[in-house]
mmCIF file of C-alpha atoms in Angstrom:
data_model
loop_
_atom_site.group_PDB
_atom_site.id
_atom_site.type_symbol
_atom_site.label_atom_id
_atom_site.label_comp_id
_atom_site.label_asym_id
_atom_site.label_seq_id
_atom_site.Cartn_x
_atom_site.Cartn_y
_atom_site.Cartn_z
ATOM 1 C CA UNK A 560 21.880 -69.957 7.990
ATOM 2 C CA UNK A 561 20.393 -66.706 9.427
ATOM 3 C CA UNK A 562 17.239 -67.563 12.054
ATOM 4 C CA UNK A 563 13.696 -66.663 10.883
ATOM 5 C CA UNK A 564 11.716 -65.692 13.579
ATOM 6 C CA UNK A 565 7.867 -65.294 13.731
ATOM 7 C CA UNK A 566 7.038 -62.106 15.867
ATOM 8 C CA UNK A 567 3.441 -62.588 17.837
ATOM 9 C CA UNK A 568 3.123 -59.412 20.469
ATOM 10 C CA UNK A 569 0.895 -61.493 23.281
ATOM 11 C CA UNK A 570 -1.600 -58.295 22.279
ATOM 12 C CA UNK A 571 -2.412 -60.173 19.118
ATOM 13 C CA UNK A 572 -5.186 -62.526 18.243
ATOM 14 C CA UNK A 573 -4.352 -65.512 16.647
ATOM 15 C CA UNK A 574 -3.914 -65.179 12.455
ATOM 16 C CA UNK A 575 -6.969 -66.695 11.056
ATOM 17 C CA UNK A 576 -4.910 -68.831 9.204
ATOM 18 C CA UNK A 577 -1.549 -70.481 9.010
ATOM 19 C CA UNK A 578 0.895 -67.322 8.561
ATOM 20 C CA UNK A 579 3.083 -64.708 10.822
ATOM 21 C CA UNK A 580 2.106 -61.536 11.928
ATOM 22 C CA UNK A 581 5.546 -60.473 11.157
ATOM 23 C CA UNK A 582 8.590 -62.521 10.736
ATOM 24 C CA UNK A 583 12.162 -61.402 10.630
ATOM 25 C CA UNK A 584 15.087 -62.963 8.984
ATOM 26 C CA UNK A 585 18.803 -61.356 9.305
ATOM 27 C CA UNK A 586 17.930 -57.408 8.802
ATOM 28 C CA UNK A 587 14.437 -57.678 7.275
ATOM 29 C CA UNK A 588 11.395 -56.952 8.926
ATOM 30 C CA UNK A 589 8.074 -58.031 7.348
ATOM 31 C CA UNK A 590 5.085 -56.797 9.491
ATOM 32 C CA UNK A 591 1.563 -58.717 7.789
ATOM 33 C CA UNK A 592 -1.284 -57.035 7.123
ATOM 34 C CA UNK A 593 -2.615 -55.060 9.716
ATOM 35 C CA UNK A 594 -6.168 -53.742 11.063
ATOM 36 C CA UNK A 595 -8.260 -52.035 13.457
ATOM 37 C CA UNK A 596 -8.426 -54.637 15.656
ATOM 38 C CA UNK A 597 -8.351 -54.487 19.738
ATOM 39 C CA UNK A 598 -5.683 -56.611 21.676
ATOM 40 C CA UNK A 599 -6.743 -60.456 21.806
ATOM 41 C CA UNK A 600 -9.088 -61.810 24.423
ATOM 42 C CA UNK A 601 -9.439 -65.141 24.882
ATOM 43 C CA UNK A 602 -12.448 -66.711 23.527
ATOM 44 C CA UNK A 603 -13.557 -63.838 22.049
ATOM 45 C CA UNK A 604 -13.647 -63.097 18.513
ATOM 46 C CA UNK A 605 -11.381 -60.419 17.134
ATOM 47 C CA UNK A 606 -13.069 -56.891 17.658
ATOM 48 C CA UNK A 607 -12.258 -53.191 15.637
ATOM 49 C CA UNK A 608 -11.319 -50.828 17.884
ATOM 50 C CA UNK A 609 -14.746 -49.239 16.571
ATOM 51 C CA UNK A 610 -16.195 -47.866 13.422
ATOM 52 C CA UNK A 611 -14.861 -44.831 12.168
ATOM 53 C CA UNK A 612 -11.545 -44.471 9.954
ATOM 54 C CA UNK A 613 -10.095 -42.615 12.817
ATOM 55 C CA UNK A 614 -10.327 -45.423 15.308
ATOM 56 C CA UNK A 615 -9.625 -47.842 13.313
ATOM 57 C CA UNK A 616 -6.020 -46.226 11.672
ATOM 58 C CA UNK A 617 -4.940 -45.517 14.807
ATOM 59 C CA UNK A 618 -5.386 -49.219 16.503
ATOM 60 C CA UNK A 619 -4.186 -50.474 13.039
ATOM 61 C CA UNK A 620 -0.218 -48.823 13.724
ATOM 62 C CA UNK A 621 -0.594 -49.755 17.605
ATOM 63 C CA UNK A 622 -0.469 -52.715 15.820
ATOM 64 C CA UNK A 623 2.272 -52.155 13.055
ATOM 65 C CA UNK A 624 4.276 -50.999 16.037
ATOM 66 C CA UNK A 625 3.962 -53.724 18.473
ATOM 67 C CA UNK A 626 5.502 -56.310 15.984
ATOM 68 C CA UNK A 627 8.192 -53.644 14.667
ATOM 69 C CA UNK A 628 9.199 -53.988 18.341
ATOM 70 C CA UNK A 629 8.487 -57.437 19.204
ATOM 71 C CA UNK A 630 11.291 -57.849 16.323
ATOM 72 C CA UNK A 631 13.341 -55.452 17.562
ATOM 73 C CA UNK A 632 13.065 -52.547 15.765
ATOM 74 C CA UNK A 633 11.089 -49.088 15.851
ATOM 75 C CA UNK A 634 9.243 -46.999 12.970
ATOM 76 C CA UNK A 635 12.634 -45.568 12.004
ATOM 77 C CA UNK A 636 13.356 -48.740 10.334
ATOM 78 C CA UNK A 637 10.496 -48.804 8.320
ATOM 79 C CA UNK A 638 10.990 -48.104 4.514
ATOM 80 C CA UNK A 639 7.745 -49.175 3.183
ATOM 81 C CA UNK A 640 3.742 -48.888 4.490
ATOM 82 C CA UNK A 641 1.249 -49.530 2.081
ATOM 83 C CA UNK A 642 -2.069 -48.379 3.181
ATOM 84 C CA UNK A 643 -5.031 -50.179 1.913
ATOM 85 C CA UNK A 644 -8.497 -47.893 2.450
ATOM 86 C CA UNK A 645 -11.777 -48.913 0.642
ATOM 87 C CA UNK A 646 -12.887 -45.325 -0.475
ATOM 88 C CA UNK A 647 -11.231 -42.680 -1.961
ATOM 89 C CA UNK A 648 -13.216 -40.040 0.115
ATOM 90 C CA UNK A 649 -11.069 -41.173 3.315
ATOM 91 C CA UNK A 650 -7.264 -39.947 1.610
ATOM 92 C CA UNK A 651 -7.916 -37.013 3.075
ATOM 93 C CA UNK A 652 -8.754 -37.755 6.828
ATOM 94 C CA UNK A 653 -6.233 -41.010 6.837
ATOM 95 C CA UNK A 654 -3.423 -38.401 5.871
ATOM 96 C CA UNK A 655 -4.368 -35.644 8.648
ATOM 97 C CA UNK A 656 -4.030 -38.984 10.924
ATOM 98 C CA UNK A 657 -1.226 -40.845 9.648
ATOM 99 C CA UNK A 658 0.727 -37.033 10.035
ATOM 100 C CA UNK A 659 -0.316 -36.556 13.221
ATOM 101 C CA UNK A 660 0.591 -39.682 14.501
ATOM 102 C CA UNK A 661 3.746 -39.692 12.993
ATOM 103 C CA UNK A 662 4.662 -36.479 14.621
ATOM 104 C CA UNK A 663 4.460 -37.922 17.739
ATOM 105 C CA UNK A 664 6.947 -40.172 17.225
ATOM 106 C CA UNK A 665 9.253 -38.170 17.099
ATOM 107 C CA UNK A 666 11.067 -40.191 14.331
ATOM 108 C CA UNK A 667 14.904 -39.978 14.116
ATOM 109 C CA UNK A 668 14.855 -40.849 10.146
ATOM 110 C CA UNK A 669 13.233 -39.685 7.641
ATOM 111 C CA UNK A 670 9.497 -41.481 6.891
ATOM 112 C CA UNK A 671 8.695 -44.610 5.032
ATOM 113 C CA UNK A 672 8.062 -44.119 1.864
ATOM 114 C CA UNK A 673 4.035 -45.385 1.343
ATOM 115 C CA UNK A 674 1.188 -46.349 -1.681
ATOM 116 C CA UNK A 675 -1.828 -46.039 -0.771
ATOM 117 C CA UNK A 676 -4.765 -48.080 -3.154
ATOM 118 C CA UNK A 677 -8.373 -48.515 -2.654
ATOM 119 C CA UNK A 678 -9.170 -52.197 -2.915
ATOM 120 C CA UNK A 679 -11.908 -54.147 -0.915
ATOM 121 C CA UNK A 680 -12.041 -55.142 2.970
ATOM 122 C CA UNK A 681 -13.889 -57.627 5.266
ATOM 123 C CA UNK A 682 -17.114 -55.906 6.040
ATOM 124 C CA UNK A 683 -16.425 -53.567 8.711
ATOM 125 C CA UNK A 684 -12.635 -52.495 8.228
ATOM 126 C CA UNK A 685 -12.074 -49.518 6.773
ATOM 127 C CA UNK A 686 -8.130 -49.493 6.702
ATOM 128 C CA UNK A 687 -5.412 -52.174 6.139
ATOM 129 C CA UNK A 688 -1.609 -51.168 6.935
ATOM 130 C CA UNK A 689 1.481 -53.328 6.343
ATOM 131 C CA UNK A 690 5.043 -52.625 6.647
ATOM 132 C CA UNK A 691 8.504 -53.779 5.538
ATOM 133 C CA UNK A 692 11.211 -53.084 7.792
ATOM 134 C CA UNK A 693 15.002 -52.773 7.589
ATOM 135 C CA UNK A 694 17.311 -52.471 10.528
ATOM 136 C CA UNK A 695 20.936 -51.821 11.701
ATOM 137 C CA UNK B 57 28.775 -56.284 -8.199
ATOM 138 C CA UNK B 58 26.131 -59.023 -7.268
ATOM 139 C CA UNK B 59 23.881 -60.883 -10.051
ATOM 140 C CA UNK B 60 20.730 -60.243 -10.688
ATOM 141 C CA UNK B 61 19.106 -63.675 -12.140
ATOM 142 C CA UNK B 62 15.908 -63.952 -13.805
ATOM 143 C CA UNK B 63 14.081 -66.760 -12.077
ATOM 144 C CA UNK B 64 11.820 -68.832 -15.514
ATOM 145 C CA UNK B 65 11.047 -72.241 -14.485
ATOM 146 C CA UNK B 66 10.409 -74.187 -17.690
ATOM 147 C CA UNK B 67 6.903 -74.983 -16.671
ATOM 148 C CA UNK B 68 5.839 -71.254 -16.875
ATOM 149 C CA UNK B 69 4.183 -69.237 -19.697
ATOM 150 C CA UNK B 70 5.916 -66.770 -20.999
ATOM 151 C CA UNK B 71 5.539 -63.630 -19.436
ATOM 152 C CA UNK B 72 2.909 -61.247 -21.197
ATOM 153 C CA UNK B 73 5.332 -58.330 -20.849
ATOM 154 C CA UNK B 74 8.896 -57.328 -20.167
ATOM 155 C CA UNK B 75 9.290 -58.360 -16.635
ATOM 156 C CA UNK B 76 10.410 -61.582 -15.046
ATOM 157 C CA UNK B 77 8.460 -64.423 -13.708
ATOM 158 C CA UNK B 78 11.169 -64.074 -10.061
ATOM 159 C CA UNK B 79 14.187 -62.507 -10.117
ATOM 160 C CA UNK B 80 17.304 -62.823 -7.385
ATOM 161 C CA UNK B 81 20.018 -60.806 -6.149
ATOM 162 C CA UNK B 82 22.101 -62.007 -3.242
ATOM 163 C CA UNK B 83 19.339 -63.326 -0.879
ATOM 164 C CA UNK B 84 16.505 -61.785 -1.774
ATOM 165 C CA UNK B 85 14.678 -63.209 -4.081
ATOM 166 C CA UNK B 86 10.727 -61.640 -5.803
ATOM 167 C CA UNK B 87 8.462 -64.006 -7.514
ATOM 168 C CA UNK B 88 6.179 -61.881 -9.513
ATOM 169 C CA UNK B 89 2.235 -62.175 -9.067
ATOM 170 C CA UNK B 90 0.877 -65.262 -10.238
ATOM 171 C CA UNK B 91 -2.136 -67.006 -11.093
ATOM 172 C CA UNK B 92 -3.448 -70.621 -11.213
ATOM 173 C CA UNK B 93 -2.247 -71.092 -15.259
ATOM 174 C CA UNK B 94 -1.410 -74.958 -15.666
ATOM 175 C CA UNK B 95 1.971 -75.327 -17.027
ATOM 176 C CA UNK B 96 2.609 -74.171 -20.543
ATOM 177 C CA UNK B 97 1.798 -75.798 -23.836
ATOM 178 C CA UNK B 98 3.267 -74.171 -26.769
ATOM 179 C CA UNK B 99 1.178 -72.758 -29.080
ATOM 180 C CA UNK B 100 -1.484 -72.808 -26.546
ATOM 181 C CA UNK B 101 -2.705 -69.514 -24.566
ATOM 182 C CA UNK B 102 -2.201 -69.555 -21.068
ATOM 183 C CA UNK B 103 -5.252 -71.728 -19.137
ATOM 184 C CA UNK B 104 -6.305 -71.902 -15.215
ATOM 185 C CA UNK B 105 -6.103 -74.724 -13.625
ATOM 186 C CA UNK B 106 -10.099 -74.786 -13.184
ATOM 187 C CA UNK B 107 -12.455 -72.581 -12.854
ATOM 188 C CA UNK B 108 -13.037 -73.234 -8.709
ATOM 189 C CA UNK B 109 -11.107 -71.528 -6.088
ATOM 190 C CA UNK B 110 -9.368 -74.600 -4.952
ATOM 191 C CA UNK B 111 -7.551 -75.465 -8.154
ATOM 192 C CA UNK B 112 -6.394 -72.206 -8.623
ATOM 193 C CA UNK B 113 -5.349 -71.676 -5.396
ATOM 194 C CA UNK B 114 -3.319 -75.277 -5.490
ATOM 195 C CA UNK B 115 -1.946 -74.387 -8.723
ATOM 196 C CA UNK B 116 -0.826 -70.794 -8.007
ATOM 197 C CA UNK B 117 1.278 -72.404 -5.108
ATOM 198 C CA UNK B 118 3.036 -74.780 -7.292
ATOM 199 C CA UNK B 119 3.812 -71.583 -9.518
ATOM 200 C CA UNK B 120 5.147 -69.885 -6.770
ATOM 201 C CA UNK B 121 6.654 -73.047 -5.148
ATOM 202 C CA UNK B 122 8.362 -73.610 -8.667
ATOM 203 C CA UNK B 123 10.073 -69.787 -8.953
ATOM 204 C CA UNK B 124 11.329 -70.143 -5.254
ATOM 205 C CA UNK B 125 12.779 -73.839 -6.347
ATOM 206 C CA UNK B 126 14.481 -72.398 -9.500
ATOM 207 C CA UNK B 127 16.274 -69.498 -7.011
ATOM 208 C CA UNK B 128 17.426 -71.671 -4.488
ATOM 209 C CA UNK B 129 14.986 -71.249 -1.723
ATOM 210 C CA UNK B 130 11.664 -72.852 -0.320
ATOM 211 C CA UNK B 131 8.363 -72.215 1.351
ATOM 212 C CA UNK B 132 11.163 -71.106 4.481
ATOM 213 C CA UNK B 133 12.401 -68.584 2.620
ATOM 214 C CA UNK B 134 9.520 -66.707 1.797
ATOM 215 C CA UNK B 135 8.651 -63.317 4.401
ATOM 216 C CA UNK B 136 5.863 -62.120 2.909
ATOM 217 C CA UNK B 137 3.184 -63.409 0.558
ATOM 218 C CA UNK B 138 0.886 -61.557 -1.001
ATOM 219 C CA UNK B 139 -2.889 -62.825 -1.698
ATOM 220 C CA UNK B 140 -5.023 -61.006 -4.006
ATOM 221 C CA UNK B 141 -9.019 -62.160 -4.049
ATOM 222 C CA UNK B 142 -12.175 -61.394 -5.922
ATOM 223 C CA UNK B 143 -14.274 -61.730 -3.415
ATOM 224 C CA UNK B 144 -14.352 -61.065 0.442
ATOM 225 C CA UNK B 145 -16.859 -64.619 0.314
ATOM 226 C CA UNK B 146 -13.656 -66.452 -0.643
ATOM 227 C CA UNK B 147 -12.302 -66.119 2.465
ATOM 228 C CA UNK B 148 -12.250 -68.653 4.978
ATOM 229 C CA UNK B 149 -12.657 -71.193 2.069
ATOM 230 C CA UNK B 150 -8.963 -70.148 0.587
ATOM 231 C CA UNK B 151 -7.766 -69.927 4.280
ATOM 232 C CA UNK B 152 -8.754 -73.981 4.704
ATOM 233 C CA UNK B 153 -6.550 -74.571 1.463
ATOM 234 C CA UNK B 154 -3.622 -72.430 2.633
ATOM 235 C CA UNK B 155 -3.954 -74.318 6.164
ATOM 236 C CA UNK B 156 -3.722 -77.714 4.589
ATOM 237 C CA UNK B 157 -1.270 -76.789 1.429
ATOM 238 C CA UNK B 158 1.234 -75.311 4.618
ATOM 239 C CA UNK B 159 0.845 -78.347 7.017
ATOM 240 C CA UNK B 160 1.909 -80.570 3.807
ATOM 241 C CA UNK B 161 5.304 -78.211 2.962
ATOM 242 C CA UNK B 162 6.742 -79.500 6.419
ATOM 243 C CA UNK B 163 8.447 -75.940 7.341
ATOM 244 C CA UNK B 164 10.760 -75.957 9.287
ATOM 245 C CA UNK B 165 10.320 -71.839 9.815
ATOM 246 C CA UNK B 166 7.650 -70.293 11.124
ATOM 247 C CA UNK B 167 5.064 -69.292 8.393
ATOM 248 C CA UNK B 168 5.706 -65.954 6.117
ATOM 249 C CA UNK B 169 3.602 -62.604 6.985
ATOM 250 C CA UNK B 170 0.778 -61.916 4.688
ATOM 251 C CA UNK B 171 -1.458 -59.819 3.533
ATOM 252 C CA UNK B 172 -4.704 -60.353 1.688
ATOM 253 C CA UNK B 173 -6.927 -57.639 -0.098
ATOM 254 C CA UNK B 174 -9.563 -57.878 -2.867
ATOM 255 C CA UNK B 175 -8.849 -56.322 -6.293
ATOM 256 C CA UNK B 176 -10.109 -56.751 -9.365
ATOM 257 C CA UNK B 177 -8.158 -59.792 -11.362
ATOM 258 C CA UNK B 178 -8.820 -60.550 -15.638
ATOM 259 C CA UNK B 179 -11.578 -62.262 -16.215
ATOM 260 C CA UNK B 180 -12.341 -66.226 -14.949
ATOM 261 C CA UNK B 181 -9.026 -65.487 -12.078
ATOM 262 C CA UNK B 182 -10.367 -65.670 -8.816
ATOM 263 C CA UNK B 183 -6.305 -65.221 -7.207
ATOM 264 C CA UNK B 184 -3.020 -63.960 -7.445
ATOM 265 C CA UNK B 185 -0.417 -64.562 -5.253
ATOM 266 C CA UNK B 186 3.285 -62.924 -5.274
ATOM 267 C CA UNK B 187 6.092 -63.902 -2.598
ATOM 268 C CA UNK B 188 9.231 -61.677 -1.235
ATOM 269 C CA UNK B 189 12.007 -64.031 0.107
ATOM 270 C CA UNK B 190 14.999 -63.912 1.540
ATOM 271 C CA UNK B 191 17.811 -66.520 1.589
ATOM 272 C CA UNK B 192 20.513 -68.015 3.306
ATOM 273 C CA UNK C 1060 23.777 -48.303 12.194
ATOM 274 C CA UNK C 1061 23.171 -47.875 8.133
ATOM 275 C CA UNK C 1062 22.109 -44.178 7.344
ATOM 276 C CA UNK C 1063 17.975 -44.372 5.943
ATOM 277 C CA UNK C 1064 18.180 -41.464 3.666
ATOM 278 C CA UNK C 1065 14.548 -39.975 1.810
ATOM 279 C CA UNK C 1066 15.038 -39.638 -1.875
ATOM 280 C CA UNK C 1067 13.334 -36.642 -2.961
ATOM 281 C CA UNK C 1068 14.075 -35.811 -6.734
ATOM 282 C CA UNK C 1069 13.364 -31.514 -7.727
ATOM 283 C CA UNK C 1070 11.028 -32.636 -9.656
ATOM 284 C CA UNK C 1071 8.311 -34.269 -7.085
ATOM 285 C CA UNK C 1072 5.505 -32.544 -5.554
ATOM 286 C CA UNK C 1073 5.315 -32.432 -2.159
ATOM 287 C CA UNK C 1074 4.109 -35.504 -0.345
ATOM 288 C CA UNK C 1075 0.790 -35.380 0.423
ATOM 289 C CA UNK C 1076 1.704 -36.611 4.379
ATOM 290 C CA UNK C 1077 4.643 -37.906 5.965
ATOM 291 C CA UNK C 1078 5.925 -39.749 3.879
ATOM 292 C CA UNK C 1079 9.230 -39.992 1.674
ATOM 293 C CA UNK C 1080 8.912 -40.604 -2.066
ATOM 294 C CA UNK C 1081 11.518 -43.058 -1.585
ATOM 295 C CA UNK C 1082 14.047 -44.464 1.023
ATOM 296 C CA UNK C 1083 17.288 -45.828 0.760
ATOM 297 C CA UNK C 1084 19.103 -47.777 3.723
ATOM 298 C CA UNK C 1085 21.881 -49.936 3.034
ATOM 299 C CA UNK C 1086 21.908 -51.721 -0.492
ATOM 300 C CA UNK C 1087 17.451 -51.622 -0.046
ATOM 301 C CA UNK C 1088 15.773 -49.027 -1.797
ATOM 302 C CA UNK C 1089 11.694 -48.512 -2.238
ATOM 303 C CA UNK C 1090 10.118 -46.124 -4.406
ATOM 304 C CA UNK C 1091 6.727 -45.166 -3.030
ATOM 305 C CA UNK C 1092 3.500 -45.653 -4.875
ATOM 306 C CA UNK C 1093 4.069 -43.035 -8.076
ATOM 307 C CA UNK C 1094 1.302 -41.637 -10.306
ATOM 308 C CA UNK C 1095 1.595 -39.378 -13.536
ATOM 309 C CA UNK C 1096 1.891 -35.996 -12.302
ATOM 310 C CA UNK C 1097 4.107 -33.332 -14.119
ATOM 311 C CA UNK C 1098 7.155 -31.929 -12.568
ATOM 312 C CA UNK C 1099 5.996 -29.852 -9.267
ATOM 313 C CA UNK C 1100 4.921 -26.017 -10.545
ATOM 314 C CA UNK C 1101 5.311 -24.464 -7.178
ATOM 315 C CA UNK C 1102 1.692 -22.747 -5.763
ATOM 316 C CA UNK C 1103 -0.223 -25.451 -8.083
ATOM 317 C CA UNK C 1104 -1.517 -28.618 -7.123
ATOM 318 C CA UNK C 1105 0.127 -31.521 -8.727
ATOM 319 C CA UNK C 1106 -1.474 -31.830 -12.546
ATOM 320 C CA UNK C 1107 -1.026 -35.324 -13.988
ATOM 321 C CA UNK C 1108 0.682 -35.462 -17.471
ATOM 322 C CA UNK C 1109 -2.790 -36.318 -19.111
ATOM 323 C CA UNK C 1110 -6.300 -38.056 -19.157
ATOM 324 C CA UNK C 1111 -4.943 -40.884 -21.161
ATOM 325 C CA UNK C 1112 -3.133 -44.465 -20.162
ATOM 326 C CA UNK C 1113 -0.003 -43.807 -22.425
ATOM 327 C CA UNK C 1114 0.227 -39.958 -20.887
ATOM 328 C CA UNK C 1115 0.153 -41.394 -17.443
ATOM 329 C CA UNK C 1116 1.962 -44.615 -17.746
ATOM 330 C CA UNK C 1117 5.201 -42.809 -19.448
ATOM 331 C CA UNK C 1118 5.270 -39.859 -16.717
ATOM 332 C CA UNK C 1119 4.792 -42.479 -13.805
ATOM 333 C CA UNK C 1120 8.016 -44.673 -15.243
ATOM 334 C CA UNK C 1121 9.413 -41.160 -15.174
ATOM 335 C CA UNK C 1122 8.793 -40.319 -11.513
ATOM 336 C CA UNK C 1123 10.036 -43.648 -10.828
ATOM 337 C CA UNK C 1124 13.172 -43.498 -12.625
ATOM 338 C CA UNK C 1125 13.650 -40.114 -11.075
ATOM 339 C CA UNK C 1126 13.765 -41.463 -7.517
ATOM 340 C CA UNK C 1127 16.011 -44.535 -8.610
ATOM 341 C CA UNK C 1128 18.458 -41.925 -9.507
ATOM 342 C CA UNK C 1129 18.422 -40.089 -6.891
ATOM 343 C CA UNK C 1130 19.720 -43.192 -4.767
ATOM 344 C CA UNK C 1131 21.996 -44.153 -6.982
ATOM 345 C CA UNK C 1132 19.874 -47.426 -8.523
ATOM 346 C CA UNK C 1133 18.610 -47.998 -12.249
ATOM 347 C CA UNK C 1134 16.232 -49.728 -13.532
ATOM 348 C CA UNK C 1135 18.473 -52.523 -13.409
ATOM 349 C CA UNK C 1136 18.818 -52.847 -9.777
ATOM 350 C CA UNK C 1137 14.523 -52.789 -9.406
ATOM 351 C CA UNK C 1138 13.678 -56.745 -8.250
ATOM 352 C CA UNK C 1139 9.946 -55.536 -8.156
ATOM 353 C CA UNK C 1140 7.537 -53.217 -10.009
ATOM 354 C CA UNK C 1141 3.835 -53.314 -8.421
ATOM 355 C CA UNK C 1142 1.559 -52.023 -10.868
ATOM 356 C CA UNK C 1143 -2.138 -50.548 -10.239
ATOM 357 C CA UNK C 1144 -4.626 -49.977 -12.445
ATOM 358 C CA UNK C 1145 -8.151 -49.087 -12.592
ATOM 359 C CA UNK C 1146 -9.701 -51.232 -15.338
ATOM 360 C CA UNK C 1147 -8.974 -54.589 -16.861
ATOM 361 C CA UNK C 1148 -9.478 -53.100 -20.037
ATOM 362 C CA UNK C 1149 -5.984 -51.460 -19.952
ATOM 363 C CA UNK C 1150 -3.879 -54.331 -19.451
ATOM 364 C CA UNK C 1151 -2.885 -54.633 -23.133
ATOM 365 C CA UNK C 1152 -2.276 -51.578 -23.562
ATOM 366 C CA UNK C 1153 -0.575 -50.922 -20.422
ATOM 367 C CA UNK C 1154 1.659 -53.873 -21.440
ATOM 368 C CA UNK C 1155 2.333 -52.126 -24.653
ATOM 369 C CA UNK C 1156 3.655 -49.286 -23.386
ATOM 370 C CA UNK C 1157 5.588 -51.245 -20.567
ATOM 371 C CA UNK C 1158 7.301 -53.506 -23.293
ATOM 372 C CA UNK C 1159 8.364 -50.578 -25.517
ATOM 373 C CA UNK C 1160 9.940 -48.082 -22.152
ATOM 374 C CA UNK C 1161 12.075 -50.823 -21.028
ATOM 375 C CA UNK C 1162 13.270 -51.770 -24.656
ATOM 376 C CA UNK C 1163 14.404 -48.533 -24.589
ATOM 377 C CA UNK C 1164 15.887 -48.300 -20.900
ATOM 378 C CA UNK C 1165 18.653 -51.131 -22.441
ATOM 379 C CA UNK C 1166 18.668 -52.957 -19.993
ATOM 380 C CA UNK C 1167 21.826 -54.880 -18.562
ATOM 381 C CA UNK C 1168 20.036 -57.225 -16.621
ATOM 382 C CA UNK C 1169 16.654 -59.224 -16.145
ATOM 383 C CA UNK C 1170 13.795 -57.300 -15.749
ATOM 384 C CA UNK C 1171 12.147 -56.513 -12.623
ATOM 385 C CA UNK C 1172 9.262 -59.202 -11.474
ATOM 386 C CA UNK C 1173 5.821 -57.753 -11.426
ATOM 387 C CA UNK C 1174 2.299 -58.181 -9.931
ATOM 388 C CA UNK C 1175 -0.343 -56.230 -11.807
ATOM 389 C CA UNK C 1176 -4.181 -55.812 -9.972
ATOM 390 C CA UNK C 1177 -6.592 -53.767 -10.447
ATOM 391 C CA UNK C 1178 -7.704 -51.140 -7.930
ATOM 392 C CA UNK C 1179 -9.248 -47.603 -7.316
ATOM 393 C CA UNK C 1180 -7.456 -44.746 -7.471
ATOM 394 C CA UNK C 1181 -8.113 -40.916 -7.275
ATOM 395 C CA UNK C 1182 -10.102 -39.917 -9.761
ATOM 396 C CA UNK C 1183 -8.295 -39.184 -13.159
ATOM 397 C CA UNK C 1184 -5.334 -41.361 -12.369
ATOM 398 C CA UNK C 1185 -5.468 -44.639 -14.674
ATOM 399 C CA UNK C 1186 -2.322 -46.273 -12.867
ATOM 400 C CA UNK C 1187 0.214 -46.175 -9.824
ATOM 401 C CA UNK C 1188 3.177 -47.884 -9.785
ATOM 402 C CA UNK C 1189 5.633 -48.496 -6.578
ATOM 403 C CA UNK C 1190 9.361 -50.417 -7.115
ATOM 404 C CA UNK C 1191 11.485 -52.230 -4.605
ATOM 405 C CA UNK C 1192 15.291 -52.372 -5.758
ATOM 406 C CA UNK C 1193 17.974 -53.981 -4.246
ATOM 407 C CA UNK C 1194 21.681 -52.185 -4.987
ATOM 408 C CA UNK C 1195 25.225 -53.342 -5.047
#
């Protein structure tokens, strides 16, 4: 019986309902869906990093990244992001992000492999970002 | 060489097209998206539970609950569940049912990761739900 | 430490960021999001097969298959296919064309599970699909 643990960086507000925000079981890493959203302060209700795409991607994998490493593992593990925008116009500007952020990782592996869709978001979030993870 | 096992609980429809309703393969186990259908009647198209949020939502767990049952795992199991709405109203309303459906399963893991988006679903299905598990 | 190796079949475009058209690490391998485009024409920007469902749907399972191969999988090892589509309207036929590719794959084991929603996409792409397989 391999442990299942639930991964909660102290950064994080508290899910809005009764799930992880990432779990890990044996060598699998599932990060849950992910936004723009500032670190946690008590009594206050969670807050987007602000209101453009740019702000808002770059919070959301601050985010992805804090679990990764609350569970032990680093983007270099991930195999799967799927990015979740609400408008097609933003591809462009998400994907001059997303590369520049990735280049500063300085990964060791080659990148995730990614689908990006265009579905609809709680008013105010502009991206969505989750992850699946596989380490060793 | 490790099995691959097609996952059909006899309570389930068959499936519309060539895929399976969960499949396994050592311990991981992928219960395909589904929907609040009652169990099947032959002869009889497939039918939702109701046309509210709540049944569906209720039934769509016991669909899930039933694939993860026929593999060999439970609610513990699952990493990562999947929750496709209509409507960004539906909300905290399918959150309260996912709060109270959860406290009733009695885990004895923390809860999977999730992620929930709104998409377009066929006509009169107000969610979809698909789980990625792991075993053992 | 497992090697993560990119899959990147001759055929494929270029990704349009950092990201891998598919990953392999250990016995997991994930196909990202694929969409009908032709075989990469180098100096043109990727062209999908057609305007049509059935011209997109075929050259997608193509691009799929593609990066299966090039990690060693087949259809036979995929536990998941996600499928995204732009209208409800297509489902049938969409199911049509799914049913008669796989009778055709001969398959030596179950199908893959599947969750079909309905999203946007670029314009002129009818459908996306993305695969998780699991080897060995």
């Amino acid at each position: 019986m391999t442990d299942k643990t639930a991964l909660t960086p102290s950064t994080h507000t508290t899910p809005p309902a009764k799930f992880s925000h990432g779990v890990r079981k044996g060598n699998i890493l599932q990060v849950a869906g992910q936004v723009g959203f500032l670190p946690a302060v008590e009594g206050q209700a969670p807050t987007p990093a602000g209101p453009t795409l740019r702000e808002q991607t770059l919070r959301t994998f601050a985010n992805v990244a804090s679990i990764l490493q609350e569970g032990g593992a680093s983007w270099d593990d991930v195999m799967m992001l799927r990015v979740y925008l609400t408008d097609t116009a933003h591809f462009t500007e998400m994907n001059e992000i997303y590369n520049a952020y990735f280049e500063e990782q300085d990964l060791q592996a080659p990148p995730a492999a990614r689908t990006t869709v265009y579905v609809g978001l709680p008013a105010g979030l502009l991206i969505e970002i989750d992850a699946l993870a596989v380490l060793g």
